[in-house]
Amino acid sequence: MKLNYLQNIYQTRSNQAEVRKSGLEEYLYAHNDELKKRRSQLLDLRNSLLQAMHKTAGLDDKDLSADQEYQRIKEAYALKEAELQAFLQAEMLNYCQKHNYRIYYCAYCQDTGVLANKQACKYCLPAQLAAYLQELGLYRLPLSFKAQQPDQTDISIYARANSPADFQAEIANYRTNYKYAAKFAQAILAETANSSISPSPLALSSSSSKHNLKHNIILYGVAGSGKSYYAAKIASYLMQEAILALYLDSEKLGDLYVKRDLLAASFNPDSRQKDYNNTCFAVMQQADLIVIDDLSINTVSPKHLLSFLNNVPQRQHLIVTTNYSPNELQEAYGERIFSRLFQDTEPVSFKTNDLRLFH
């Protein structure tokens, strides 16, 4: 995952942390008597080491390694230096705890965005990603959304929008949908090299491996049937695992393509708009998952949808929500787009009435 904006954020944080750390070290050296004593002892050993080197001036490294006095002082200096650094770190930690002073914004990755195992920091990177994507308009979750694991949903809410007979007839559909969401999210997590894969709370059976799942999902059903909420769960879960997931409505996608066409046709395009537009398309290329919410012919033209589908990276997953059935999508966009849209794609139907009317 290479986003220059985030790299700059973490570089700035790291620089600020180094300034705070250096300032605290100088403060402790000036006010801590034990630190003063230990540093003085280290300086005395350093002077002794320099004197030993002067006595052997003109000798190469091989000859110095045979000088027992020089080696003795060198080992003592190294030991004393290690002891001083350990004591300094302990005093800095004690000061930070006592005075509630923070050197790093994130103590886990120490403001680098990467953990010791070279994997993305799940403790601070997701928040940075979400803030950045929200500024770009590429991560707009439903207003009523609450972060949950993809398979955790109160199925009883569907009973409010259906008759008891309909609810009982379709309850398996609701449960299957949310189980599939869990499997789909976990499959992306497992195959993404950028992720920090830890034992997941999502229990998957052997039949739910990524090889038995489609690469993309199309969610269709009436307005208010829970499609957007379902998609948002998957995107949010992956973002919490520091995987780049976008969530944008189809109108935003259509606008990006319209503006790109206008900028390309302009003799003097606005540089800020051009930079913004180019940034959005660059981020879209880097994402591991893109959710396109509420796709319709009125928001994304066939020309632009075809351009989008033709430029989707092979590794990238798509989730599309729409009020159109597969047959209606084929009629609206034609065979050419329909073929690309449903290639390696699982259609997931939501068989319910409008849930918003029953809250």
Tab-separated table of C-alpha atoms in Angstrom:
chain	number	residue	atom	x	y	z
A	1	MET	CA	0.000	0.000	0.000
A	2	LYS	CA	1.781	3.184	-1.167
A	3	LEU	CA	-0.074	6.422	-0.512
A	4	ASN	CA	2.215	9.452	-0.556
A	5	TYR	CA	-0.166	11.403	1.648
A	6	LEU	CA	0.077	8.812	4.412
A	7	GLN	CA	3.835	8.483	4.000
A	8	ASN	CA	4.123	12.224	4.546
A	9	ILE	CA	1.877	12.027	7.609
A	10	TYR	CA	4.024	9.346	9.209
A	11	GLN	CA	7.286	11.035	8.244
A	12	THR	CA	6.086	14.240	9.913
A	13	ARG	CA	4.991	12.319	12.986
A	14	SER	CA	8.315	10.512	13.154
A	15	ASN	CA	10.238	13.794	12.885
A	16	GLN	CA	8.130	15.357	15.624
A	17	ALA	CA	8.671	12.311	17.837
A	18	GLU	CA	12.448	12.562	17.363
A	19	VAL	CA	12.331	16.211	18.455
A	20	ARG	CA	10.284	15.362	21.556
A	21	LYS	CA	12.544	12.416	22.363
A	22	SER	CA	15.719	14.480	21.972
A	23	GLY	CA	14.268	17.269	24.114
A	24	LEU	CA	13.310	14.855	26.872
A	25	GLU	CA	16.785	13.278	26.830
A	26	GLU	CA	18.450	16.670	27.262
A	27	TYR	CA	16.037	17.568	30.036
A	28	LEU	CA	16.801	14.355	31.934
A	29	TYR	CA	20.558	14.736	31.467
A	30	ALA	CA	20.276	18.232	32.944
A	31	HIS	CA	18.081	17.308	35.930
A	32	ASN	CA	18.825	13.649	36.760
A	33	ASP	CA	21.928	13.276	38.957
A	34	GLU	CA	22.319	9.550	38.295
A	35	LEU	CA	22.242	10.148	34.540
A	36	LYS	CA	24.837	12.887	34.903
A	37	LYS	CA	27.083	10.507	36.849
A	38	ARG	CA	26.715	7.677	34.328
A	39	ARG	CA	27.360	9.955	31.357
A	40	SER	CA	30.455	11.368	33.090
A	41	GLN	CA	31.789	7.838	33.598
A	42	LEU	CA	31.172	7.080	29.933
A	43	LEU	CA	33.038	10.224	28.879
A	44	ASP	CA	36.013	9.228	31.073
A	45	LEU	CA	36.113	5.838	29.347
A	46	ARG	CA	35.878	7.520	25.960
A	47	ASN	CA	38.891	9.717	26.803
A	48	SER	CA	40.803	6.627	27.922
A	49	LEU	CA	39.892	4.917	24.661
A	50	LEU	CA	41.145	7.904	22.657
A	51	GLN	CA	44.423	7.938	24.621
A	52	ALA	CA	44.925	4.237	23.910
A	53	MET	CA	44.344	4.916	20.229
A	54	HIS	CA	46.905	7.733	20.238
A	55	LYS	CA	49.528	5.410	21.767
A	56	THR	CA	49.046	3.066	18.853
A	57	ALA	CA	48.921	5.820	16.204
A	58	GLY	CA	49.901	4.521	12.802
A	59	LEU	CA	48.775	0.974	13.474
A	60	ASP	CA	46.043	-0.552	11.316
A	61	ASP	CA	42.886	-2.274	12.606
A	62	LYS	CA	44.575	-5.657	12.638
A	63	ASP	CA	47.293	-4.411	14.977
A	64	LEU	CA	44.751	-2.642	17.212
A	65	SER	CA	42.811	-5.867	17.649
A	66	ALA	CA	45.932	-7.380	19.190
A	67	ASP	CA	46.382	-4.526	21.679
A	68	GLN	CA	44.948	-5.955	24.916
A	69	GLU	CA	44.744	-2.610	26.733
A	70	TYR	CA	42.827	-1.009	23.854
A	71	GLN	CA	40.435	-3.972	23.601
A	72	ARG	CA	39.813	-3.953	27.367
A	73	ILE	CA	38.866	-0.274	27.367
A	74	LYS	CA	36.771	-0.705	24.204
A	75	GLU	CA	34.736	-3.540	25.762
A	76	ALA	CA	34.274	-1.554	28.981
A	77	TYR	CA	33.117	1.466	26.969
A	78	ALA	CA	30.588	-0.619	25.007
A	79	LEU	CA	29.214	-2.151	28.198
A	80	LYS	CA	28.932	1.210	29.949
A	81	GLU	CA	27.257	2.755	26.896
A	82	ALA	CA	24.661	-0.038	26.791
A	83	GLU	CA	23.988	0.388	30.521
A	84	LEU	CA	23.566	4.149	30.092
A	85	GLN	CA	21.099	3.720	27.213
A	86	ALA	CA	19.069	1.159	29.169
A	87	PHE	CA	18.958	3.431	32.213
A	88	LEU	CA	18.018	6.426	30.027
A	89	GLN	CA	15.164	4.507	28.397
A	90	ALA	CA	13.858	3.446	31.796
A	91	GLU	CA	13.996	7.028	33.080
A	92	MET	CA	12.235	8.324	29.967
A	93	LEU	CA	9.480	5.737	30.366
A	94	ASN	CA	9.114	6.612	34.034
A	95	TYR	CA	8.898	10.328	33.227
A	96	CYS	CA	6.279	9.755	30.516
A	97	GLN	CA	4.120	7.663	32.836
A	98	LYS	CA	4.485	10.032	35.774
A	99	HIS	CA	3.776	13.223	33.823
A	100	ASN	CA	1.459	11.730	31.175
A	101	TYR	CA	3.910	12.819	28.494
A	102	ARG	CA	3.660	11.194	25.066
A	103	ILE	CA	6.587	10.942	22.672
A	104	TYR	CA	4.741	8.944	19.996
A	105	TYR	CA	1.184	9.297	18.765
A	106	CYS	CA	1.161	5.503	18.386
A	107	ALA	CA	3.309	3.575	20.845
A	108	TYR	CA	2.905	0.346	18.847
A	109	CYS	CA	4.509	1.434	15.577
A	110	GLN	CA	6.299	4.497	17.018
A	111	ASP	CA	4.765	6.680	14.321
A	112	THR	CA	6.126	4.702	11.386
A	113	GLY	CA	2.828	3.058	10.352
A	114	VAL	CA	4.620	-0.307	10.296
A	115	LEU	CA	5.093	-2.854	13.081
A	116	ALA	CA	8.301	-4.737	13.856
A	117	ASN	CA	7.198	-7.589	11.591
A	118	LYS	CA	7.009	-5.084	8.691
A	119	GLN	CA	3.226	-5.361	8.558
A	120	ALA	CA	0.835	-2.419	8.602
A	121	CYS	CA	0.007	-1.068	12.062
A	122	LYS	CA	-3.611	-1.968	12.829
A	123	TYR	CA	-3.641	0.357	15.830
A	124	CYS	CA	-3.348	3.670	13.992
A	125	LEU	CA	-3.221	3.153	10.216
A	126	PRO	CA	-6.969	2.395	9.812
A	127	ALA	CA	-7.898	5.743	11.374
A	128	GLN	CA	-5.421	7.556	9.129
A	129	LEU	CA	-6.736	5.737	6.067
A	130	ALA	CA	-10.366	6.471	6.892
A	131	ALA	CA	-9.690	10.174	7.497
A	132	TYR	CA	-7.760	10.504	4.245
A	133	LEU	CA	-10.344	8.644	2.173
A	134	GLN	CA	-13.204	10.624	3.714
A	135	GLU	CA	-11.476	13.839	2.645
A	136	LEU	CA	-11.336	12.495	-0.901
A	137	GLY	CA	-14.967	11.347	-0.756
A	138	LEU	CA	-13.957	7.718	-1.277
A	139	TYR	CA	-15.122	6.314	2.059
A	140	ARG	CA	-18.704	7.359	2.765
A	141	LEU	CA	-20.372	4.741	4.943
A	142	PRO	CA	-24.150	4.779	5.521
A	143	LEU	CA	-25.174	7.320	8.170
A	144	SER	CA	-26.715	4.674	10.431
A	145	PHE	CA	-23.712	2.360	10.126
A	146	LYS	CA	-22.165	0.832	13.243
A	147	ALA	CA	-18.909	-1.087	12.894
A	148	GLN	CA	-19.392	-4.812	13.408
A	149	GLN	CA	-17.909	-8.009	12.137
A	150	PRO	CA	-19.517	-8.907	8.801
A	151	ASP	CA	-21.473	-11.872	10.138
A	152	GLN	CA	-22.977	-10.064	13.150
A	153	THR	CA	-26.457	-8.795	12.347
A	154	ASP	CA	-29.741	-8.935	14.221
A	155	ILE	CA	-31.835	-10.990	11.809
A	156	SER	CA	-35.001	-10.020	13.712
A	157	ILE	CA	-34.950	-6.565	12.068
A	158	TYR	CA	-36.100	-8.248	8.858
A	159	ALA	CA	-39.205	-9.528	10.611
A	160	ARG	CA	-40.431	-5.947	10.993
A	161	ALA	CA	-40.610	-5.426	7.238
A	162	ASN	CA	-42.249	-8.724	6.343
A	163	SER	CA	-45.242	-10.751	7.315
A	164	PRO	CA	-44.490	-13.665	9.695
A	165	ALA	CA	-44.985	-16.129	6.854
A	166	ASP	CA	-42.661	-14.219	4.493
A	167	PHE	CA	-40.055	-13.789	7.206
A	168	GLN	CA	-39.979	-17.494	8.006
A	169	ALA	CA	-39.827	-18.335	4.295
A	170	GLU	CA	-36.843	-16.018	3.687
A	171	ILE	CA	-34.929	-16.192	6.976
A	172	ALA	CA	-32.423	-18.607	5.435
A	173	ASN	CA	-31.702	-15.988	2.759
A	174	TYR	CA	-30.816	-13.352	5.367
A	175	ARG	CA	-28.582	-15.701	7.336
A	176	THR	CA	-26.846	-16.957	4.198
A	177	ASN	CA	-26.122	-13.404	3.063
A	178	TYR	CA	-24.342	-12.375	6.251
A	179	LYS	CA	-22.425	-15.627	6.497
A	180	TYR	CA	-21.231	-15.035	2.952
A	181	ALA	CA	-20.122	-11.530	3.942
A	182	ALA	CA	-17.918	-13.013	6.657
A	183	LYS	CA	-16.391	-15.535	4.266
A	184	PHE	CA	-15.799	-12.928	1.580
A	185	ALA	CA	-14.094	-10.499	3.977
A	186	GLN	CA	-11.930	-13.223	5.468
A	187	ALA	CA	-10.850	-14.428	2.023
A	188	ILE	CA	-9.644	-10.918	1.105
A	189	LEU	CA	-7.866	-10.637	4.442
A	190	ALA	CA	-6.071	-13.933	3.896
A	191	GLU	CA	-4.860	-13.121	0.399
A	192	THR	CA	-3.732	-9.537	1.019
A	193	ALA	CA	0.000	-9.319	1.551
A	194	ASN	CA	-0.309	-5.919	3.259
A	195	SER	CA	-2.515	-7.263	6.032
A	196	SER	CA	-1.488	-8.252	9.509
A	197	ILE	CA	-3.194	-11.642	9.679
A	198	SER	CA	-4.015	-12.729	13.194
A	199	PRO	CA	-6.441	-15.434	14.368
A	200	SER	CA	-9.791	-14.117	13.240
A	201	PRO	CA	-13.007	-14.231	15.271
A	202	LEU	CA	-14.791	-15.231	12.064
A	203	ALA	CA	-14.991	-19.015	12.226
A	204	LEU	CA	-14.852	-20.467	8.738
A	205	SER	CA	-15.502	-24.027	7.717
A	206	SER	CA	-13.289	-25.850	5.228
A	207	SER	CA	-15.921	-25.319	2.555
A	208	SER	CA	-15.580	-21.547	2.870
A	209	SER	CA	-12.045	-21.170	1.586
A	210	LYS	CA	-11.383	-18.375	-0.859
A	211	HIS	CA	-11.252	-20.936	-3.680
A	212	ASN	CA	-14.996	-21.546	-3.217
A	213	LEU	CA	-15.842	-17.848	-3.279
A	214	LYS	CA	-16.346	-15.533	-6.210
A	215	HIS	CA	-13.977	-12.606	-6.709
A	216	ASN	CA	-16.741	-9.968	-6.627
A	217	ILE	CA	-20.264	-9.514	-5.257
A	218	ILE	CA	-23.363	-7.827	-6.654
A	219	LEU	CA	-26.049	-7.101	-4.072
A	220	TYR	CA	-29.526	-6.475	-5.436
A	221	GLY	CA	-32.936	-5.906	-3.921
A	222	VAL	CA	-35.442	-3.153	-3.178
A	223	ALA	CA	-34.385	0.144	-1.603
A	224	GLY	CA	-33.799	-0.124	2.132
A	225	SER	CA	-33.316	-3.899	2.141
A	226	GLY	CA	-29.890	-3.732	3.842
A	227	LYS	CA	-27.559	-3.947	0.815
A	228	SER	CA	-25.488	-0.874	1.669
A	229	TYR	CA	-25.217	-1.912	5.305
A	230	TYR	CA	-23.991	-5.347	4.252
A	231	ALA	CA	-21.331	-3.851	1.955
A	232	ALA	CA	-20.257	-1.326	4.581
A	233	LYS	CA	-19.632	-4.119	7.071
A	234	ILE	CA	-17.161	-5.788	4.745
A	235	ALA	CA	-15.364	-2.531	3.889
A	236	SER	CA	-15.191	-1.453	7.530
A	237	TYR	CA	-13.892	-4.838	8.683
A	238	LEU	CA	-11.084	-4.765	6.131
A	239	MET	CA	-10.179	-1.162	6.973
A	240	GLN	CA	-9.878	-2.154	10.636
A	241	GLU	CA	-7.329	-4.718	9.474
A	242	ALA	CA	-5.345	-1.952	7.689
A	243	ILE	CA	-6.454	-3.095	4.221
A	244	LEU	CA	-7.297	-0.340	1.751
A	245	ALA	CA	-11.043	-0.507	1.087
A	246	LEU	CA	-13.069	2.226	-0.622
A	247	TYR	CA	-16.773	2.903	-0.234
A	248	LEU	CA	-18.290	5.411	-2.669
A	249	ASP	CA	-21.732	5.880	-4.124
A	250	SER	CA	-22.180	5.459	-7.849
A	251	GLU	CA	-22.919	9.160	-8.290
A	252	LYS	CA	-19.414	9.950	-6.989
A	253	LEU	CA	-17.904	7.445	-9.418
A	254	GLY	CA	-19.849	8.956	-12.313
A	255	ASP	CA	-18.797	12.492	-11.334
A	256	LEU	CA	-15.125	11.507	-11.261
A	257	TYR	CA	-15.323	10.227	-14.829
A	258	VAL	CA	-17.330	13.233	-16.065
A	259	LYS	CA	-14.818	15.642	-14.504
A	260	ARG	CA	-11.915	13.691	-15.959
A	261	ASP	CA	-13.427	14.036	-19.421
A	262	LEU	CA	-14.017	17.770	-18.916
A	263	LEU	CA	-10.483	18.342	-17.628
A	264	ALA	CA	-9.021	16.428	-20.561
A	265	ALA	CA	-11.022	18.544	-23.014
A	266	SER	CA	-10.143	21.870	-21.357
A	267	PHE	CA	-7.383	24.076	-22.792
A	268	ASN	CA	-6.602	25.444	-19.319
A	269	PRO	CA	-7.775	22.938	-16.670
A	270	ASP	CA	-7.839	23.912	-13.009
A	271	SER	CA	-4.667	22.373	-11.544
A	272	ARG	CA	-6.241	21.693	-8.142
A	273	GLN	CA	-9.217	19.900	-9.646
A	274	LYS	CA	-6.915	17.926	-11.911
A	275	ASP	CA	-4.678	16.903	-8.997
A	276	TYR	CA	-7.714	15.891	-6.941
A	277	ASN	CA	-9.192	13.872	-9.791
A	278	ASN	CA	-5.891	12.153	-10.547
A	279	THR	CA	-5.408	11.364	-6.849
A	280	CYS	CA	-8.837	9.726	-6.621
A	281	PHE	CA	-8.156	7.508	-9.630
A	282	ALA	CA	-4.683	6.631	-8.293
A	283	VAL	CA	-6.128	5.587	-4.929
A	284	MET	CA	-8.842	3.559	-6.671
A	285	GLN	CA	-6.129	1.639	-8.530
A	286	GLN	CA	-4.358	0.803	-5.268
A	287	ALA	CA	-7.413	-0.358	-3.310
A	288	ASP	CA	-7.881	-4.031	-2.473
A	289	LEU	CA	-11.673	-3.569	-2.345
A	290	ILE	CA	-13.990	-1.010	-3.931
A	291	VAL	CA	-17.652	-0.768	-2.966
A	292	ILE	CA	-19.853	0.990	-5.543
A	293	ASP	CA	-23.124	1.787	-3.806
A	294	ASP	CA	-26.496	2.177	-5.559
A	295	LEU	CA	-25.423	1.625	-9.170
A	296	SER	CA	-27.907	2.873	-11.765
A	297	ILE	CA	-27.929	4.078	-15.349
A	298	ASN	CA	-28.751	7.589	-14.054
A	299	THR	CA	-25.531	7.884	-12.046
A	300	VAL	CA	-22.912	6.049	-14.120
A	301	SER	CA	-23.151	6.008	-17.908
A	302	PRO	CA	-22.398	2.794	-19.854
A	303	LYS	CA	-19.293	4.449	-21.307
A	304	HIS	CA	-17.856	5.288	-17.899
A	305	LEU	CA	-18.840	2.004	-16.272
A	306	LEU	CA	-17.116	0.138	-19.108
A	307	SER	CA	-13.985	2.263	-18.636
A	308	PHE	CA	-14.031	1.515	-14.903
A	309	LEU	CA	-14.448	-2.237	-15.374
A	310	ASN	CA	-11.731	-2.376	-18.019
A	311	ASN	CA	-9.249	-0.750	-15.630
A	312	VAL	CA	-9.943	-2.788	-12.497
A	313	PRO	CA	-6.670	-4.452	-11.380
A	314	GLN	CA	-6.837	-8.245	-11.406
A	315	ARG	CA	-6.218	-8.509	-7.655
A	316	GLN	CA	-8.936	-5.976	-6.793
A	317	HIS	CA	-12.335	-7.054	-5.421
A	318	LEU	CA	-15.608	-5.272	-6.179
A	319	ILE	CA	-18.884	-5.033	-4.338
A	320	VAL	CA	-21.745	-3.399	-6.238
A	321	THR	CA	-25.121	-2.629	-4.687
A	322	THR	CA	-28.104	-1.879	-6.919
A	323	ASN	CA	-31.887	-1.845	-7.030
A	324	TYR	CA	-31.677	-3.527	-10.442
A	325	SER	CA	-32.010	-7.278	-10.814
A	326	PRO	CA	-29.389	-9.020	-12.989
A	327	ASN	CA	-31.846	-9.008	-15.909
A	328	GLU	CA	-32.525	-5.291	-15.465
A	329	LEU	CA	-28.773	-4.578	-15.332
A	330	GLN	CA	-28.327	-6.442	-18.598
A	331	GLU	CA	-31.145	-4.474	-20.183
A	332	ALA	CA	-29.832	-1.124	-18.873
A	333	TYR	CA	-26.144	-1.547	-19.682
A	334	GLY	CA	-26.086	-4.105	-22.478
A	335	GLU	CA	-24.373	-7.443	-23.008
A	336	ARG	CA	-20.833	-6.078	-23.160
A	337	ILE	CA	-20.900	-4.480	-19.706
A	338	PHE	CA	-23.079	-7.223	-18.239
A	339	SER	CA	-20.455	-9.828	-19.212
A	340	ARG	CA	-17.658	-7.900	-17.488
A	341	LEU	CA	-19.767	-7.008	-14.456
A	342	PHE	CA	-20.785	-10.591	-13.738
A	343	GLN	CA	-17.445	-12.230	-14.520
A	344	ASP	CA	-16.423	-14.228	-11.419
A	345	THR	CA	-19.185	-12.429	-9.499
A	346	GLU	CA	-21.653	-13.768	-6.941
A	347	PRO	CA	-25.165	-12.258	-7.194
A	348	VAL	CA	-26.588	-11.867	-3.675
A	349	SER	CA	-30.310	-11.133	-3.431
A	350	PHE	CA	-32.008	-9.350	-0.530
A	351	LYS	CA	-35.573	-10.603	-0.303
A	352	THR	CA	-37.204	-8.092	1.999
A	353	ASN	CA	-39.236	-4.927	2.062
A	354	ASP	CA	-37.866	-1.472	2.938
A	355	LEU	CA	-36.369	-1.763	6.425
A	356	ARG	CA	-36.105	2.003	6.886
A	357	LEU	CA	-39.885	2.254	7.145
A	358	PHE	CA	-39.956	-0.103	10.130
A	359	HIS	CA	-37.363	1.483	12.464
